[in-house]
CSV table of C-alpha atoms in Angstrom, one decimal:
chain,number,residue,atom,x,y,z
A,1,UNK,CA,-15.7,46.8,-1.5
A,2,UNK,CA,-12.1,45.7,-1.0
A,3,UNK,CA,-12.5,45.6,2.8
A,4,UNK,CA,-15.6,43.5,2.3
A,5,UNK,CA,-13.6,41.0,0.1
A,6,UNK,CA,-10.8,41.0,2.7
A,7,UNK,CA,-13.3,40.1,5.4
A,8,UNK,CA,-14.7,37.3,3.3
A,9,UNK,CA,-11.1,36.1,2.7
A,10,UNK,CA,-9.9,36.2,6.3
A,11,UNK,CA,-13.2,34.7,7.4
A,12,UNK,CA,-12.8,31.7,5.0
A,13,UNK,CA,-9.1,31.2,5.8
A,14,UNK,CA,-9.1,31.5,9.6
A,15,UNK,CA,-12.4,31.9,11.2
A,16,UNK,CA,-14.5,29.4,9.2
A,17,UNK,CA,-11.5,27.3,8.1
A,18,UNK,CA,-13.0,24.5,6.1
A,19,UNK,CA,-11.1,21.6,7.7
A,20,UNK,CA,-10.5,22.7,11.2
A,21,UNK,CA,-13.7,24.6,12.0
A,22,UNK,CA,-16.3,23.2,9.5
A,23,UNK,CA,-14.8,19.7,9.4
A,24,UNK,CA,-15.1,19.4,5.7
A,25,UNK,CA,-12.6,17.5,3.6
A,26,UNK,CA,-11.1,15.5,6.4
A,27,UNK,CA,-10.2,12.6,4.1
A,28,UNK,CA,-7.4,14.2,2.2
A,29,UNK,CA,-6.5,16.2,5.3
A,30,UNK,CA,-5.6,12.9,7.1
A,31,UNK,CA,-4.5,11.0,4.0
A,32,UNK,CA,-2.0,13.3,2.3
A,33,UNK,CA,-0.5,15.1,5.3
A,34,UNK,CA,2.5,12.8,5.9
A,35,UNK,CA,4.9,15.1,4.1
A,36,UNK,CA,4.8,18.9,3.8
A,37,UNK,CA,5.8,18.6,0.2
A,38,UNK,CA,2.8,16.5,-0.9
A,39,UNK,CA,0.5,18.3,1.5
A,40,UNK,CA,1.3,21.6,-0.2
A,41,UNK,CA,0.9,20.0,-3.6
A,42,UNK,CA,-2.5,18.7,-2.6
A,43,UNK,CA,-3.4,22.1,-1.0
A,44,UNK,CA,-2.7,24.0,-4.2
A,45,UNK,CA,-4.6,21.4,-6.3
A,46,UNK,CA,-7.6,22.0,-4.0
A,47,UNK,CA,-7.1,25.8,-4.3
A,48,UNK,CA,-7.3,25.6,-8.1
A,49,UNK,CA,-10.3,23.3,-8.1
A,50,UNK,CA,-12.1,25.4,-5.5
A,51,UNK,CA,-11.4,28.6,-7.4
A,52,UNK,CA,-12.6,27.2,-10.7
A,53,UNK,CA,-15.5,25.4,-9.1
A,54,UNK,CA,-16.7,28.6,-7.4
A,55,UNK,CA,-16.6,30.5,-10.6
A,56,UNK,CA,-18.2,27.8,-12.8
A,57,UNK,CA,-20.9,26.8,-10.3
A,58,UNK,CA,-21.8,30.4,-9.8
A,59,UNK,CA,-22.3,30.8,-13.6
A,60,UNK,CA,-24.2,27.5,-13.8
A,61,UNK,CA,-26.4,28.5,-10.9
A,62,UNK,CA,-27.2,32.0,-12.1
A,63,UNK,CA,-27.6,31.4,-15.8
A,64,UNK,CA,-28.8,27.8,-16.0
A,65,UNK,CA,-30.4,26.6,-12.8
A,66,UNK,CA,-32.2,29.7,-11.6
A,67,UNK,CA,-33.8,30.8,-14.9
A,68,UNK,CA,-35.2,27.3,-15.5
A,69,UNK,CA,-36.2,26.8,-11.8
A,70,UNK,CA,-33.9,23.9,-11.5
A,71,UNK,CA,-32.3,24.7,-8.1
A,72,UNK,CA,-33.1,21.2,-7.0
A,73,UNK,CA,-30.5,19.9,-9.5
A,74,UNK,CA,-27.7,21.8,-7.7
A,75,UNK,CA,-25.9,18.9,-6.3
A,76,UNK,CA,-25.8,16.9,-9.5
A,77,UNK,CA,-24.8,19.9,-11.6
A,78,UNK,CA,-22.1,21.0,-9.2
A,79,UNK,CA,-20.6,17.5,-8.8
A,80,UNK,CA,-20.5,17.3,-12.6
A,81,UNK,CA,-18.5,20.6,-12.8
A,82,UNK,CA,-16.2,19.5,-9.9
A,83,UNK,CA,-15.5,16.1,-11.5
A,84,UNK,CA,-14.6,17.7,-14.8
A,85,UNK,CA,-12.2,20.1,-13.1
A,86,UNK,CA,-10.6,17.4,-11.1
A,87,UNK,CA,-10.1,15.3,-14.2
A,88,UNK,CA,-8.5,18.3,-15.9
A,89,UNK,CA,-6.1,18.9,-12.9
A,90,UNK,CA,-5.2,15.2,-13.0
A,91,UNK,CA,-4.3,15.3,-16.7
A,92,UNK,CA,-2.4,18.5,-16.2
A,93,UNK,CA,-0.4,17.1,-13.3
A,94,UNK,CA,0.3,13.8,-14.9
A,95,UNK,CA,1.8,15.6,-17.9
A,96,UNK,CA,3.7,18.4,-16.2
A,97,UNK,CA,4.5,17.3,-12.6
A,98,UNK,CA,4.6,13.4,-12.7
A,99,UNK,CA,6.3,13.2,-9.3
A,100,UNK,CA,3.6,15.2,-7.6
A,101,UNK,CA,1.0,13.1,-9.5
A,102,UNK,CA,2.5,9.9,-8.1
A,103,UNK,CA,2.8,11.1,-4.5
A,104,UNK,CA,-0.8,12.3,-4.5
A,105,UNK,CA,-2.0,8.9,-5.7
A,106,UNK,CA,-5.6,8.1,-5.1
A,107,UNK,CA,-6.3,11.3,-3.2
A,108,UNK,CA,-6.2,13.3,-6.4
A,109,UNK,CA,-9.3,11.8,-8.0
A,110,UNK,CA,-10.8,11.9,-4.5
A,111,UNK,CA,-10.9,15.7,-4.7
A,112,UNK,CA,-14.0,15.0,-6.8
A,113,UNK,CA,-15.8,13.6,-3.7
A,114,UNK,CA,-14.1,16.0,-1.4
A,115,UNK,CA,-17.0,17.5,0.5
A,116,UNK,CA,-15.1,20.8,1.0
A,117,UNK,CA,-15.2,21.5,-2.7
A,118,UNK,CA,-19.0,20.8,-3.0
A,119,UNK,CA,-19.3,22.6,0.3
A,120,UNK,CA,-17.8,25.8,-1.0
A,121,UNK,CA,-20.0,25.6,-4.1
A,122,UNK,CA,-23.1,25.2,-2.1
A,123,UNK,CA,-22.2,27.9,0.5
A,124,UNK,CA,-21.6,30.3,-2.3
A,125,UNK,CA,-25.2,30.2,-3.5
A,126,UNK,CA,-26.9,29.8,-0.2
A,127,UNK,CA,-27.0,33.6,0.5
A,128,UNK,CA,-24.0,33.4,2.7
A,129,UNK,CA,-24.2,35.6,5.7
A,130,UNK,CA,-27.6,36.9,4.7
A,131,UNK,CA,-26.4,38.6,1.5
A,132,UNK,CA,-26.5,37.3,-2.0
A,133,UNK,CA,-23.0,36.5,-3.1
A,134,UNK,CA,-21.8,38.3,-6.3
A,135,UNK,CA,-19.5,36.5,-8.8
A,136,UNK,CA,-16.4,38.2,-7.4
A,137,UNK,CA,-17.3,37.4,-3.9
A,138,UNK,CA,-17.9,33.8,-4.8
A,139,UNK,CA,-14.5,33.5,-6.4
A,140,UNK,CA,-12.8,35.2,-3.5
A,141,UNK,CA,-14.6,33.0,-1.1
A,142,UNK,CA,-13.7,29.8,-3.1
A,143,UNK,CA,-10.0,30.8,-3.4
A,144,UNK,CA,-9.8,31.7,0.3
A,145,UNK,CA,-11.4,28.5,1.3
A,146,UNK,CA,-8.8,26.6,-0.7
A,147,UNK,CA,-6.0,28.7,0.9
A,148,UNK,CA,-7.5,27.9,4.3
A,149,UNK,CA,-7.4,24.2,3.4
A,150,UNK,CA,-3.8,24.5,2.2
A,151,UNK,CA,-2.8,26.4,5.4
A,152,UNK,CA,-4.3,23.8,7.7
A,153,UNK,CA,-3.0,20.7,5.8
A,154,UNK,CA,0.5,22.2,5.5
A,155,UNK,CA,0.5,23.1,9.2
A,156,UNK,CA,-0.7,19.6,10.1
A,157,UNK,CA,1.9,18.0,7.8
A,158,UNK,CA,4.6,19.9,9.7
A,159,UNK,CA,3.3,18.7,13.0
A,160,UNK,CA,3.1,15.1,11.6
A,161,UNK,CA,6.7,15.2,10.4
A,162,UNK,CA,7.8,16.1,13.9
A,163,UNK,CA,5.6,13.3,15.3
A,164,UNK,CA,7.6,10.8,13.2
A,165,UNK,CA,10.5,11.1,15.6
A,166,UNK,CA,8.5,11.7,18.8
A,167,UNK,CA,8.3,9.1,21.5
A,168,UNK,CA,4.6,8.2,21.2
A,169,UNK,CA,3.1,5.7,23.7
A,170,UNK,CA,2.5,2.4,22.0
A,171,UNK,CA,-1.3,2.5,22.2
A,172,UNK,CA,-1.4,5.9,20.5
A,173,UNK,CA,0.9,5.1,17.6
A,174,UNK,CA,-0.4,5.7,14.1
A,175,UNK,CA,-3.8,7.1,13.5
A,176,UNK,CA,-4.9,7.8,17.1
A,177,UNK,CA,-2.1,10.4,17.7
A,178,UNK,CA,-2.8,11.9,14.3
A,179,UNK,CA,-6.5,12.4,15.2
A,180,UNK,CA,-5.6,13.8,18.6
A,181,UNK,CA,-3.2,16.2,16.9
A,182,UNK,CA,-5.9,17.2,14.4
A,183,UNK,CA,-8.3,17.9,17.3
A,184,UNK,CA,-5.7,20.1,19.1
A,185,UNK,CA,-5.1,22.1,15.9
A,186,UNK,CA,-8.8,22.5,15.6
A,187,UNK,CA,-9.1,23.8,19.1
A,188,UNK,CA,-6.3,26.2,18.3
A,189,UNK,CA,-8.2,27.5,15.3
A,190,UNK,CA,-11.2,28.0,17.5
A,191,UNK,CA,-9.3,31.0,19.0
A,192,UNK,CA,-9.9,32.9,15.7
A,193,UNK,CA,-13.6,32.9,16.3
A,194,UNK,CA,-13.1,35.9,18.6
A,195,UNK,CA,-11.7,38.0,15.7
A,196,UNK,CA,-13.8,41.1,15.2
A,197,UNK,CA,-13.8,43.6,12.3
A,198,UNK,CA,-15.7,46.4,13.9
B,1,UNK,CA,-43.5,17.2,-19.9
B,2,UNK,CA,-41.2,20.2,-20.2
B,3,UNK,CA,-40.6,19.9,-16.5
B,4,UNK,CA,-38.8,16.6,-17.2
B,5,UNK,CA,-37.3,17.5,-20.5
B,6,UNK,CA,-35.6,20.8,-19.6
B,7,UNK,CA,-33.5,19.3,-16.7
B,8,UNK,CA,-32.6,16.4,-18.9
B,9,UNK,CA,-31.5,18.7,-21.7
B,10,UNK,CA,-29.6,21.1,-19.5
B,11,UNK,CA,-27.7,18.5,-17.4
B,12,UNK,CA,-27.2,16.3,-20.4
B,13,UNK,CA,-25.9,19.2,-22.4
B,14,UNK,CA,-23.5,20.1,-19.6
B,15,UNK,CA,-22.3,16.5,-19.6
B,16,UNK,CA,-21.7,16.5,-23.4
B,17,UNK,CA,-20.0,19.9,-23.3
B,18,UNK,CA,-17.7,18.9,-20.4
B,19,UNK,CA,-17.0,15.5,-22.0
B,20,UNK,CA,-15.9,17.4,-25.2
B,21,UNK,CA,-13.6,19.6,-23.2
B,22,UNK,CA,-12.1,16.7,-21.4
B,23,UNK,CA,-11.7,14.8,-24.7
B,24,UNK,CA,-9.7,17.7,-26.2
B,25,UNK,CA,-7.7,18.1,-23.0
B,26,UNK,CA,-6.8,14.5,-22.9
B,27,UNK,CA,-5.3,14.9,-26.4
B,28,UNK,CA,-3.3,17.9,-25.4
B,29,UNK,CA,-2.1,16.5,-22.1
B,30,UNK,CA,-1.6,12.9,-23.4
B,31,UNK,CA,1.2,11.1,-21.5
B,32,UNK,CA,3.1,8.4,-23.3
B,33,UNK,CA,2.9,5.3,-21.3
B,34,UNK,CA,5.8,2.9,-21.9
B,35,UNK,CA,4.1,0.1,-23.8
B,36,UNK,CA,6.6,-2.4,-22.4
B,37,UNK,CA,5.2,-2.0,-18.9
B,38,UNK,CA,2.0,-3.9,-19.5
B,39,UNK,CA,3.9,-6.6,-21.4
B,40,UNK,CA,6.2,-7.2,-18.5
B,41,UNK,CA,3.4,-7.1,-16.0
B,42,UNK,CA,1.7,-9.9,-17.9
B,43,UNK,CA,4.8,-12.1,-17.4
B,44,UNK,CA,5.3,-11.3,-13.7
B,45,UNK,CA,3.3,-13.4,-11.3
B,46,UNK,CA,1.2,-10.5,-10.0
B,47,UNK,CA,1.2,-11.6,-6.4
B,48,UNK,CA,2.8,-8.3,-5.3
B,49,UNK,CA,4.9,-10.1,-2.7
B,50,UNK,CA,7.5,-7.3,-2.7
B,51,UNK,CA,10.5,-9.6,-2.5
B,52,UNK,CA,12.1,-8.1,-5.5
B,53,UNK,CA,12.7,-5.0,-3.4
B,54,UNK,CA,10.0,-2.9,-5.1
B,55,UNK,CA,6.5,-2.0,-3.8
B,56,UNK,CA,4.8,-4.6,-6.1
B,57,UNK,CA,4.9,-6.1,-9.5
B,58,UNK,CA,3.9,-2.9,-11.3
B,59,UNK,CA,6.5,-0.9,-9.5
B,60,UNK,CA,9.1,-3.5,-10.5
B,61,UNK,CA,7.9,-3.4,-14.1
B,62,UNK,CA,8.2,0.4,-14.2
B,63,UNK,CA,11.7,0.2,-12.7
B,64,UNK,CA,12.7,-2.3,-15.3
B,65,UNK,CA,11.6,-0.1,-18.1
B,66,UNK,CA,13.3,2.9,-16.6
B,67,UNK,CA,16.5,0.8,-16.8
B,68,UNK,CA,19.4,-0.1,-14.5
B,69,UNK,CA,17.5,-2.8,-12.8
B,70,UNK,CA,18.4,-6.5,-13.0
B,71,UNK,CA,15.9,-8.7,-14.8
B,72,UNK,CA,16.2,-11.6,-12.3
B,73,UNK,CA,15.0,-9.9,-9.1
B,74,UNK,CA,11.7,-11.6,-9.0
B,75,UNK,CA,12.2,-14.6,-6.7
B,76,UNK,CA,8.9,-16.1,-7.9
B,77,UNK,CA,9.9,-16.3,-11.6
B,78,UNK,CA,11.9,-19.0,-13.3
B,79,UNK,CA,14.9,-18.4,-15.5
B,80,UNK,CA,12.8,-18.2,-18.6
B,81,UNK,CA,10.9,-15.2,-17.2
B,82,UNK,CA,14.1,-13.3,-16.7
B,83,UNK,CA,15.0,-14.1,-20.4
B,84,UNK,CA,11.5,-13.0,-21.6
B,85,UNK,CA,11.8,-9.7,-19.7
B,86,UNK,CA,15.2,-9.2,-21.1
B,87,UNK,CA,13.8,-9.8,-24.6
B,88,UNK,CA,11.1,-7.2,-24.2
B,89,UNK,CA,13.6,-4.7,-22.8
B,90,UNK,CA,16.2,-5.6,-25.4
B,91,UNK,CA,18.9,-6.2,-22.8
B,92,UNK,CA,21.0,-9.3,-21.8
B,93,UNK,CA,19.2,-11.5,-19.2
B,94,UNK,CA,20.7,-11.9,-15.7
B,95,UNK,CA,21.0,-15.5,-14.5
B,96,UNK,CA,18.6,-16.5,-11.9
B,97,UNK,CA,18.5,-19.7,-10.0
B,98,UNK,CA,15.1,-21.0,-9.0
B,99,UNK,CA,14.8,-21.5,-5.2
B,100,UNK,CA,12.3,-23.4,-3.2
B,101,UNK,CA,11.5,-23.2,0.5
B,102,UNK,CA,12.0,-26.3,2.6
B,103,UNK,CA,11.0,-27.1,6.1
B,104,UNK,CA,13.9,-28.0,8.3
B,105,UNK,CA,11.9,-30.0,10.8
B,106,UNK,CA,10.3,-33.4,10.9
B,107,UNK,CA,8.9,-33.2,14.4
B,108,UNK,CA,5.4,-34.4,13.7
B,109,UNK,CA,3.1,-35.0,16.7
B,110,UNK,CA,4.2,-38.7,16.5
B,111,UNK,CA,8.0,-37.9,16.6
B,112,UNK,CA,8.3,-34.8,18.8
B,113,UNK,CA,7.8,-34.9,22.6
B,114,UNK,CA,5.7,-32.1,24.1
B,115,UNK,CA,6.5,-29.7,27.0
B,116,UNK,CA,2.8,-28.8,27.6
B,117,UNK,CA,-0.4,-28.6,25.7
B,118,UNK,CA,-0.8,-25.3,23.9
B,119,UNK,CA,-4.4,-24.1,23.8
B,120,UNK,CA,-4.1,-20.5,22.6
B,121,UNK,CA,-4.8,-18.9,19.3
B,122,UNK,CA,-3.8,-20.9,16.3
B,123,UNK,CA,-0.8,-18.8,15.4
B,124,UNK,CA,2.9,-19.6,15.5
B,125,UNK,CA,3.9,-16.2,16.9
B,126,UNK,CA,1.5,-16.5,19.9
B,127,UNK,CA,2.7,-20.1,20.5
B,128,UNK,CA,6.4,-19.1,20.3
B,129,UNK,CA,5.9,-16.5,23.0
B,130,UNK,CA,4.7,-19.2,25.5
B,131,UNK,CA,8.0,-20.9,26.5
B,132,UNK,CA,9.0,-21.2,22.8
B,133,UNK,CA,6.1,-23.4,21.9
B,134,UNK,CA,4.7,-26.7,23.1
B,135,UNK,CA,7.3,-29.0,21.6
B,136,UNK,CA,10.3,-29.9,23.8
B,137,UNK,CA,12.7,-29.2,21.0
B,138,UNK,CA,13.1,-25.5,20.9
B,139,UNK,CA,14.0,-25.6,17.2
B,140,UNK,CA,10.9,-27.4,16.1
B,141,UNK,CA,8.2,-26.3,13.7
B,142,UNK,CA,5.2,-25.2,15.8
B,143,UNK,CA,2.7,-26.3,13.2
B,144,UNK,CA,0.1,-23.5,13.7
B,145,UNK,CA,0.3,-22.4,10.1
B,146,UNK,CA,1.5,-18.8,10.2
B,147,UNK,CA,3.5,-19.7,7.0
B,148,UNK,CA,0.3,-21.1,5.4
B,149,UNK,CA,-1.3,-17.8,5.9
B,150,UNK,CA,1.8,-15.9,4.6
B,151,UNK,CA,2.1,-18.0,1.5
B,152,UNK,CA,0.6,-16.2,-1.5
B,153,UNK,CA,0.9,-19.2,-3.8
B,154,UNK,CA,-1.1,-21.7,-1.7
B,155,UNK,CA,2.0,-24.0,-1.5
B,156,UNK,CA,2.1,-24.7,2.2
B,157,UNK,CA,-0.1,-27.0,4.4
B,158,UNK,CA,0.3,-28.2,7.9
B,159,UNK,CA,0.4,-32.0,8.1
B,160,UNK,CA,0.5,-33.7,11.5
B,161,UNK,CA,2.0,-30.7,13.3
B,162,UNK,CA,4.7,-29.9,10.7
B,163,UNK,CA,4.5,-27.5,7.7
B,164,UNK,CA,4.7,-29.3,4.4
B,165,UNK,CA,5.7,-27.4,1.2
B,166,UNK,CA,4.4,-28.4,-2.2
B,167,UNK,CA,7.5,-27.8,-4.3
B,168,UNK,CA,5.4,-27.7,-7.5
B,169,UNK,CA,3.6,-24.6,-6.3
B,170,UNK,CA,6.4,-23.0,-4.3
B,171,UNK,CA,8.0,-20.2,-6.3
B,172,UNK,CA,10.7,-19.5,-3.7
B,173,UNK,CA,9.6,-15.9,-2.8
B,174,UNK,CA,10.7,-16.3,0.8
B,175,UNK,CA,7.5,-15.0,2.3
B,176,UNK,CA,7.2,-17.9,4.7
B,177,UNK,CA,10.9,-17.7,5.6
B,178,UNK,CA,10.3,-14.1,6.9
B,179,UNK,CA,7.1,-15.1,8.7
B,180,UNK,CA,8.3,-18.2,10.6
B,181,UNK,CA,9.1,-17.2,14.2
B,182,UNK,CA,11.3,-20.3,14.6
B,183,UNK,CA,13.3,-19.8,11.4
B,184,UNK,CA,12.4,-23.3,10.4
B,185,UNK,CA,12.0,-22.7,6.7
B,186,UNK,CA,15.0,-22.0,4.5
B,187,UNK,CA,15.4,-21.3,0.8
B,188,UNK,CA,17.4,-23.9,-1.1
B,189,UNK,CA,18.2,-24.3,-4.8
B,190,UNK,CA,15.3,-26.1,-6.5
B,191,UNK,CA,17.7,-28.5,-8.2
B,192,UNK,CA,19.2,-29.8,-5.0
B,193,UNK,CA,17.9,-33.2,-4.2
B,194,UNK,CA,18.8,-34.0,-0.6
B,195,UNK,CA,18.4,-31.8,2.5
B,196,UNK,CA,18.5,-32.3,6.3
B,197,UNK,CA,14.9,-32.0,7.5
B,198,UNK,CA,16.0,-30.9,11.0
B,199,UNK,CA,17.7,-27.8,12.4
B,200,UNK,CA,18.2,-28.8,16.1
B,201,UNK,CA,21.5,-27.4,17.4
B,202,UNK,CA,21.1,-29.4,20.7
B,203,UNK,CA,23.6,-32.0,21.6
B,204,UNK,CA,22.7,-35.5,20.3
B,205,UNK,CA,21.6,-36.7,23.8
B,206,UNK,CA,19.0,-33.9,24.2
B,207,UNK,CA,17.8,-34.2,20.6
B,208,UNK,CA,17.2,-37.9,21.2
B,209,UNK,CA,15.1,-37.0,24.3
B,210,UNK,CA,13.1,-34.3,22.4
B,211,UNK,CA,12.4,-36.0,19.1
B,212,UNK,CA,12.5,-39.5,17.6
B,213,UNK,CA,13.9,-38.4,14.3
B,214,UNK,CA,16.0,-35.2,14.9
B,215,UNK,CA,19.6,-35.0,13.6
B,216,UNK,CA,22.0,-35.9,16.5
B,217,UNK,CA,25.1,-34.7,14.7
B,218,UNK,CA,26.7,-38.1,14.7
B,219,UNK,CA,28.6,-37.4,11.5
B,220,UNK,CA,28.1,-40.7,9.8
B,221,UNK,CA,26.8,-38.9,6.7
B,222,UNK,CA,29.8,-36.6,6.6
B,223,UNK,CA,32.2,-39.7,6.8
B,224,UNK,CA,30.4,-41.5,4.0
B,225,UNK,CA,29.9,-38.6,1.6
B,226,UNK,CA,32.1,-39.3,-1.4
B,227,UNK,CA,32.2,-35.6,-2.4
B,228,UNK,CA,32.9,-34.2,1.1
B,229,UNK,CA,29.7,-32.1,0.7
B,230,UNK,CA,28.5,-32.7,4.3
B,231,UNK,CA,29.8,-31.1,7.5
B,232,UNK,CA,28.5,-31.2,11.0
B,233,UNK,CA,28.3,-27.7,12.5
B,234,UNK,CA,26.5,-27.0,15.8
B,235,UNK,CA,25.5,-30.7,16.2
B,236,UNK,CA,23.6,-30.6,12.9
B,237,UNK,CA,24.6,-32.0,9.5
B,238,UNK,CA,24.8,-29.3,6.7
B,239,UNK,CA,24.8,-30.3,3.1
B,240,UNK,CA,26.8,-28.0,0.8
B,241,UNK,CA,24.5,-28.0,-2.2
B,242,UNK,CA,27.2,-26.8,-4.6
B,243,UNK,CA,29.2,-29.9,-3.9
B,244,UNK,CA,26.3,-32.4,-3.6
B,245,UNK,CA,25.9,-34.6,-6.6
B,246,UNK,CA,22.7,-36.3,-5.3
B,247,UNK,CA,24.1,-39.8,-4.9
B,248,UNK,CA,21.9,-40.5,-1.9
B,249,UNK,CA,24.5,-42.4,0.2
B,250,UNK,CA,24.0,-40.0,3.1
B,251,UNK,CA,20.3,-40.7,3.2
B,252,UNK,CA,20.8,-44.4,3.2
B,253,UNK,CA,23.4,-44.3,5.9
B,254,UNK,CA,21.7,-41.9,8.3
B,255,UNK,CA,20.7,-43.8,11.5
B,256,UNK,CA,17.8,-41.3,12.1
B,257,UNK,CA,16.6,-41.2,8.5
B,258,UNK,CA,16.5,-37.4,8.7
B,259,UNK,CA,18.3,-36.7,5.4
B,260,UNK,CA,15.4,-36.6,2.9
B,261,UNK,CA,15.1,-36.9,-0.8
B,262,UNK,CA,13.0,-34.1,-2.3
B,263,UNK,CA,11.0,-34.4,-5.6
């Protein structure tokens, strides 16, 4: 059981990393990765939202949508759950960590439309890997997906901080070099696809 | 019927439930917003020019409420605004002098001789890169209107190859001063009456060749000024606005009619 959860976790963090392998949630990945500090703040906000979203959407799916044959309402229902969670996180941050709230700026409400969060909710219920996901597995998968997001955005922010002082050719300055860096990081993560658990 | 009703009830019910939770949460996590911030924001011009040194009007308003910031930093505000802000904050107002931007060039197409005909993009920065612009005088206003685009208060127009500033609209934010590649525009106190509408530092002989009206640095104005407010530096007359009383003798004596009365 535990080894199974561990495999799900490692799989979500490294092998199927949401940003660098599945290319979900690119917007905050590029937008909030200028400083390691704000990047990690964003990362942990996403971990929290993904964790709660996985748990809540699983409950909504199993006890509301499936019994009433309403699976076609998934997207709307899940977005509703995610939006509420994000609002909640926003209020909490504004009250308790205003500096982080200010530095995240517009990207915080944008977690609502962060496709990585909706992606994790949808993948949870789509019989991931051929097996039905239990509640525990869904939560572990959601949390790990968030951790994977945090890992990649913090790594990327570290690289971007170095880039600030690097001698970049004029035509690559700004976004172009950022995109190239993201691509190289993505290629590096491709190496994990060879990981085997047998 | 139930096929439609059930989804509506379930999703609607979820919405109401979540709304209730958020409503309670917003009470618990309520953050007190300083009520003076919106009041100050209403007074500030709202152009977000950034010349106060903050990221925009709202950043400045926040900094004002946080304290330790002068009330006269907004260059686009008159003295009354500084007083009004001080009144809201309950502190003493810092003095601010209203400034206006003035164009130090009179080289219209009629007056200024040309080096070549510029046919590039209508932008002063591009024109300035081609041999310093099409006018012979290297200090002249290029007249392609980069300042017009930079002005957030719609105060500048280009008339006959020279920028003209509407002092009624100009708030003295200095946006055009930063934009001008030739450094033709300068900020001056709004109450000053006379200014030299030229900045040519060439010797008089060359200024004469380049332009029909440029200041040749003859010094007649300096000799005739009763208050010793004018000096000639670098072949150009400079009026010390603190000494100037606005008598207008310099303007009447100037052989080139380049000292102009504003307002």
